[in-house]
Tab-separated table of C-alpha atoms in Angstrom:
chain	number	residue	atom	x	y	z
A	1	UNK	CA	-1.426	48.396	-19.967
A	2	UNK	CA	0.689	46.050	-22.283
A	3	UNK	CA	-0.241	43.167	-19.562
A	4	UNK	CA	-4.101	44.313	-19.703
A	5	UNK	CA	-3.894	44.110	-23.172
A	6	UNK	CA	-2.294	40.578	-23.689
A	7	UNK	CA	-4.556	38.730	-21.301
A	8	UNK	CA	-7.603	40.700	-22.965
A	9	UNK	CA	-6.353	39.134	-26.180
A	10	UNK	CA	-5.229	36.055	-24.474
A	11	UNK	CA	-8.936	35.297	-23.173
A	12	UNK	CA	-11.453	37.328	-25.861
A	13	UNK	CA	-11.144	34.023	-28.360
A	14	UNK	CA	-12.734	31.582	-26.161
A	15	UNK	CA	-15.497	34.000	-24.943
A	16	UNK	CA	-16.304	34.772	-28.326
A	17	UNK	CA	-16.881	31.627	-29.515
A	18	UNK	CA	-18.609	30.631	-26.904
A	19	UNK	CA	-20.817	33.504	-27.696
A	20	UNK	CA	-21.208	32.200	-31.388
A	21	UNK	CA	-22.177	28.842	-29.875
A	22	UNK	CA	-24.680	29.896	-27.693
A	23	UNK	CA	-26.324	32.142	-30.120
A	24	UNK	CA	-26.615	29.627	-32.336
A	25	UNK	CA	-28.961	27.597	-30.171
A	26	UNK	CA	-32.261	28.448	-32.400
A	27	UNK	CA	-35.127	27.384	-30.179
A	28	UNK	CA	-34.334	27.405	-26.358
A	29	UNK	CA	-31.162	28.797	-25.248
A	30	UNK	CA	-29.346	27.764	-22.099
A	31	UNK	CA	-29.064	29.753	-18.579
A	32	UNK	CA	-26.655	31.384	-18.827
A	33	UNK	CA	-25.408	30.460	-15.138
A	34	UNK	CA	-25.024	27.114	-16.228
A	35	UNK	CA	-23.149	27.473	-19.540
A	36	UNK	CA	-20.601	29.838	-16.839
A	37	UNK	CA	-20.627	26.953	-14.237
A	38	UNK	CA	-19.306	24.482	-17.383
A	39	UNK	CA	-16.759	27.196	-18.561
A	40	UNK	CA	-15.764	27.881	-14.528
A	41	UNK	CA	-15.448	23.915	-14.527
A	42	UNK	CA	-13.268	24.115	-17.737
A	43	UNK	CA	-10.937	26.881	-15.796
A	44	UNK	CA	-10.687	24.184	-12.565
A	45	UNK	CA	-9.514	21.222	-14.799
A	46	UNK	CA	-6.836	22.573	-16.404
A	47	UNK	CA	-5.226	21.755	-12.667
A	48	UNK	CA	-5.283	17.943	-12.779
A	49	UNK	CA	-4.817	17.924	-16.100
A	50	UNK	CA	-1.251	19.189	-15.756
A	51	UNK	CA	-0.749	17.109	-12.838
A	52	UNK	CA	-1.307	14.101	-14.541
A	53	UNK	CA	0.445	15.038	-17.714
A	54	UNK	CA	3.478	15.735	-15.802
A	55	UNK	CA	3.130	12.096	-14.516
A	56	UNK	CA	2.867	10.840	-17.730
A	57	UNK	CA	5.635	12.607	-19.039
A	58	UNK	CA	8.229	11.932	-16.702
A	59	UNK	CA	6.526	7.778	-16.707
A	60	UNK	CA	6.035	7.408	-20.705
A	61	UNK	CA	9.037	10.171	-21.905
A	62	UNK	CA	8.151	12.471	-24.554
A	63	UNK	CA	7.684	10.329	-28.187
A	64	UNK	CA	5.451	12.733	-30.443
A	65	UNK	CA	2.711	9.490	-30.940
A	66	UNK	CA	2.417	9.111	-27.084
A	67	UNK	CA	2.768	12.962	-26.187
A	68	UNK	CA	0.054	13.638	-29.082
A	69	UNK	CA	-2.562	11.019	-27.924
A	70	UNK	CA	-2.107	9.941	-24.246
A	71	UNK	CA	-0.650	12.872	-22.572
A	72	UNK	CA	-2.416	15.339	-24.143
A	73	UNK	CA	-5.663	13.871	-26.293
A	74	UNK	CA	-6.241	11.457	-23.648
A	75	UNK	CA	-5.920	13.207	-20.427
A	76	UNK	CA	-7.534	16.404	-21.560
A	77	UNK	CA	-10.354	14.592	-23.617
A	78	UNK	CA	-11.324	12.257	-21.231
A	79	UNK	CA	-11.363	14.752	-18.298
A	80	UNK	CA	-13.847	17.226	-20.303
A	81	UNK	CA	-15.587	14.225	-21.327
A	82	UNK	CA	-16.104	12.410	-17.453
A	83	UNK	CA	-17.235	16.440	-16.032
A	84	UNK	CA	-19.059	16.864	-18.294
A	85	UNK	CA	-21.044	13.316	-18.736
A	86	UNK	CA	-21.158	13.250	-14.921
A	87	UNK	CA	-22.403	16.905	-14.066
A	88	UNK	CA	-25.018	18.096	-17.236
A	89	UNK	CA	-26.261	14.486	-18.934
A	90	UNK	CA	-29.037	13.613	-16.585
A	91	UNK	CA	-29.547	17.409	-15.767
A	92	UNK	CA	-33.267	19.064	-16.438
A	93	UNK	CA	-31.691	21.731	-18.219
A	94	UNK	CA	-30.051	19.282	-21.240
A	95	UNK	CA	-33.301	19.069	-22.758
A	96	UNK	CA	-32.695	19.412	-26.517
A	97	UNK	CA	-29.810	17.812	-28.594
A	98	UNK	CA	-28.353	21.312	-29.493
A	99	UNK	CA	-27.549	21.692	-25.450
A	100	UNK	CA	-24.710	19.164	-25.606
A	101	UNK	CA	-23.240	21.495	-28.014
A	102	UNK	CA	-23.129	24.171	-26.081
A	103	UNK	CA	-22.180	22.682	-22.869
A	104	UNK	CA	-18.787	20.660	-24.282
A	105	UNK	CA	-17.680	23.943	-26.083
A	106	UNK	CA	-18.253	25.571	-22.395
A	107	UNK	CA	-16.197	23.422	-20.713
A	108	UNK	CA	-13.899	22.770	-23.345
A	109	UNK	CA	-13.052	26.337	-24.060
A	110	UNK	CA	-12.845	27.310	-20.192
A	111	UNK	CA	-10.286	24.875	-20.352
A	112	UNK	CA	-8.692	26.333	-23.974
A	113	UNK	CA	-9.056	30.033	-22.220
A	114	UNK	CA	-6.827	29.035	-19.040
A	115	UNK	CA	-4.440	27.582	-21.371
A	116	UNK	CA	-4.225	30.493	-22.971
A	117	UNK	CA	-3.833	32.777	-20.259
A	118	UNK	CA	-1.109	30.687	-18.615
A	119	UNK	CA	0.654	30.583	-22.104
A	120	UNK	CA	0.615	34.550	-21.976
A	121	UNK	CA	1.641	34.456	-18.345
A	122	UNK	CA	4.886	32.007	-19.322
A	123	UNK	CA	5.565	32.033	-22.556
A	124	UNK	CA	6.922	35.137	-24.371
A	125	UNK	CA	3.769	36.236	-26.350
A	126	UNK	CA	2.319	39.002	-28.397
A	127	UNK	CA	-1.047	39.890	-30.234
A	128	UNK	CA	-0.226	38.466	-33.150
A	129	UNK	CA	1.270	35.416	-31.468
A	130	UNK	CA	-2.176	35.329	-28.957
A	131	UNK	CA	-4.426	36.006	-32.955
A	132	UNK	CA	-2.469	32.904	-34.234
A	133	UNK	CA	-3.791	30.330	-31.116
A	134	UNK	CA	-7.070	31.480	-31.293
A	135	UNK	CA	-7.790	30.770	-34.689
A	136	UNK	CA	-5.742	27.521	-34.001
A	137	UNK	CA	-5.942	25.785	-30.674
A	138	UNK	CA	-8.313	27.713	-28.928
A	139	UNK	CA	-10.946	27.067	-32.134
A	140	UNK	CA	-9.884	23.516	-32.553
A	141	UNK	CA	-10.680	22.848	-28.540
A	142	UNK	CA	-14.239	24.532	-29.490
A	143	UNK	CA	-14.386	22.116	-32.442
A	144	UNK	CA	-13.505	18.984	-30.265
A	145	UNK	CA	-16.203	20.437	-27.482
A	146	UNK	CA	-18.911	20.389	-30.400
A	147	UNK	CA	-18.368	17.098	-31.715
A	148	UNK	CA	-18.577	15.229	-27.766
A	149	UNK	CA	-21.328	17.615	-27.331
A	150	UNK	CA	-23.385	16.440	-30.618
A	151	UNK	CA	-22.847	12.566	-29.702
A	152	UNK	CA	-23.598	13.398	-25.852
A	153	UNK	CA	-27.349	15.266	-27.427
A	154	UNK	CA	-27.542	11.813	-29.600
A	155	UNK	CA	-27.464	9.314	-26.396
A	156	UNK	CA	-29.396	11.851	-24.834
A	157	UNK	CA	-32.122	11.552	-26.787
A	158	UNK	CA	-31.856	8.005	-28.854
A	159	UNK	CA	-35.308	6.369	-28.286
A	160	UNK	CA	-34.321	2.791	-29.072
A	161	UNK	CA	-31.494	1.113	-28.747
A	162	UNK	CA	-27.557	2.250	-29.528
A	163	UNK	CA	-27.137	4.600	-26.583
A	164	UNK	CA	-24.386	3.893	-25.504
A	165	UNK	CA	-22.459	3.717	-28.996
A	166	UNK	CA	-23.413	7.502	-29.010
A	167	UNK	CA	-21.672	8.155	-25.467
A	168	UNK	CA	-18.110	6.337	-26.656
A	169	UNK	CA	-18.379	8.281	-29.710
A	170	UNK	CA	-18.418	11.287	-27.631
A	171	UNK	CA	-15.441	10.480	-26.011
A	172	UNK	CA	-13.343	8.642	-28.543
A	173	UNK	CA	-14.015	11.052	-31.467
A	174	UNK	CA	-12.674	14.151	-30.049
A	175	UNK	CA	-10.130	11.928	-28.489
A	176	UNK	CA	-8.799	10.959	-31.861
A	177	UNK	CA	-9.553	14.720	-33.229
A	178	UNK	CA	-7.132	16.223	-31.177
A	179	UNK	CA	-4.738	13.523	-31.216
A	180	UNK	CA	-4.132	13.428	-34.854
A	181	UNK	CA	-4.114	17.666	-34.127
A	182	UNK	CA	-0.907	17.700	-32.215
A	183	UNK	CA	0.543	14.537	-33.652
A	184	UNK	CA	0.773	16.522	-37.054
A	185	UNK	CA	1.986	19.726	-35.517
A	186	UNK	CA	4.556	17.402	-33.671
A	187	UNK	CA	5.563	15.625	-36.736
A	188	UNK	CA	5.407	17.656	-39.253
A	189	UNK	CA	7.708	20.521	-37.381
A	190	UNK	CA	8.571	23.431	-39.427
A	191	UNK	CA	5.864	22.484	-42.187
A	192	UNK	CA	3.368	21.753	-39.862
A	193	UNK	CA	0.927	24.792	-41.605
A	194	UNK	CA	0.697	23.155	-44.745
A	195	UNK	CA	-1.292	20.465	-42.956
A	196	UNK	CA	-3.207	21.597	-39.794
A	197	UNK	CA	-5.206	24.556	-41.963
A	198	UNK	CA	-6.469	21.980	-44.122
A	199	UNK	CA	-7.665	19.657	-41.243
A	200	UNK	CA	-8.733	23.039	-39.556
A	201	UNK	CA	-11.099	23.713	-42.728
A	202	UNK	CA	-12.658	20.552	-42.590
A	203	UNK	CA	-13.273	20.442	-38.799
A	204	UNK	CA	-14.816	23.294	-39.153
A	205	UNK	CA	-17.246	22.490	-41.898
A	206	UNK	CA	-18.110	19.128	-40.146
A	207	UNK	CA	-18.590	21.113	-36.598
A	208	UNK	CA	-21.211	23.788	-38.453
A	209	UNK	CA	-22.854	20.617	-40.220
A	210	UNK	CA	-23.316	18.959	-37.000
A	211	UNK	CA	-24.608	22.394	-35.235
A	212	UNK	CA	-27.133	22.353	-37.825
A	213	UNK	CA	-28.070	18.822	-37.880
A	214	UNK	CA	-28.438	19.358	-33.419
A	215	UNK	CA	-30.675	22.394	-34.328
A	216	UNK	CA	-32.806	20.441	-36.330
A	217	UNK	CA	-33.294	17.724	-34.249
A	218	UNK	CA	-34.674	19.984	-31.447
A	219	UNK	CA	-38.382	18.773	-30.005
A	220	UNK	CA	-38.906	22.611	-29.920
A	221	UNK	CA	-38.319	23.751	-33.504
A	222	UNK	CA	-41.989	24.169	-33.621
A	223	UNK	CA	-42.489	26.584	-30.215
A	224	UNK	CA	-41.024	29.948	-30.785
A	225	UNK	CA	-38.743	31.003	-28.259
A	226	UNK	CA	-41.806	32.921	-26.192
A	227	UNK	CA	-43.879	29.371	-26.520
A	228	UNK	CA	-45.628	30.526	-29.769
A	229	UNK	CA	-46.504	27.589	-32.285
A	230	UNK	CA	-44.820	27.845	-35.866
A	231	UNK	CA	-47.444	27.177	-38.133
């Protein structure tokens, strides 16, 4: 029961704020079987992600700067990133800015929910300890997935030229995001509270400004969600 429990606790987090995302979609919400293939995709790359970590590691040593943003910004960025550009950009379905959002928090919290699990499987973990990563790294992965995701729905739909400054933005943004997110929990070691709940705070109030700014860039903020027009 005590196992049941932890892995409940250990995988709740990134369901529910997937949940959050998804309902916040205000004109023309996903299928659901694709926001599950993106989280199931998520869930698979967690495998050569630690693969090529380990590389890394035993290659480039441990130093916090290169631990913080090669081995595990870099590798886990740009692997969500590459999936996810190469499986949903040119797809039918991403047909409204808002849908990048929801896609890079899928696949980026699949990937934050297998971490999470495997962390309850190996590490030494209670509720409390499972409560503390989900408002920490398991949010901050969501955050990461929403700010590739509103870039990604910017290239998607830029009519003129600049494209492709919104697709390396998608990539190197969260990449420096979650860099500077273990580098200070890295550096600043004992203290390191002091600093990541302030940089939590503001993530989070840029990620809801840029959920609402994807909302209302939608082409179907006028159609109701049953194809009625908004007068």
């Amino acid at each position: 029961m005590l196992v049941f429990s932890i892995l409940t606790a250990a995988v709740a987090p990134g369901v529910s704020l997937l949940t959050y995302l998804y309902l916040r979609d205000r004109y023309d919400s996903e299928p659901f079987h694709m926001v599950l293939r993106l989280f199931i995709l998520g869930i698979l790359v967690v495998v050569p992600i630690m693969v090529l970590q380990h590389g890394l590691k035993l290659w480039l040593g441990d130093d916090p700067f290169v631990s913080a943003f090669v081995m595990s910004a870099g590798v886990e960025e740009f692997l969500k990133w590459f999936v996810l550009y190469h499986v949903i950009y040119n797809h039918m379905e991403f047909d409204e800015p808002y849908d990048g959002i929801v896609y890079a928090a899928s696949i980026s919290l699949g990937f934050a929910t297998m971490e999470n699990v495997l962390y309850a499987i190996y590490m030494p973990s209670s509720i409390g300890t499972l409560f503390a990563r989900a408002l920490l790294p398991v949010s901050a992965h969501a955050l990461f997935g929403i700010m590739m995701g509103y870039y990604l729905g910017r290239a998607k739909f830029k009519k003129k030229s600049g494209i492709n400054i919104y697709i390396i933005i998608s990539f190197i943004l969260p990449f420096v995001l979650h860099g500077l997110y273990d580098w200070i929990i890295l550096m600043a070691k004992h203290h390191w509270m002091w600093f990541i709940v302030p940089f939590m705070i503001i993530l989070w109030i840029w990620g809801l400004r840029k959920m609402t700014l994807a909302n209302a860039r939608s082409p179907f903020r006028f159609i109701g969600r049953k194809g009625e027009i908004k007068l």
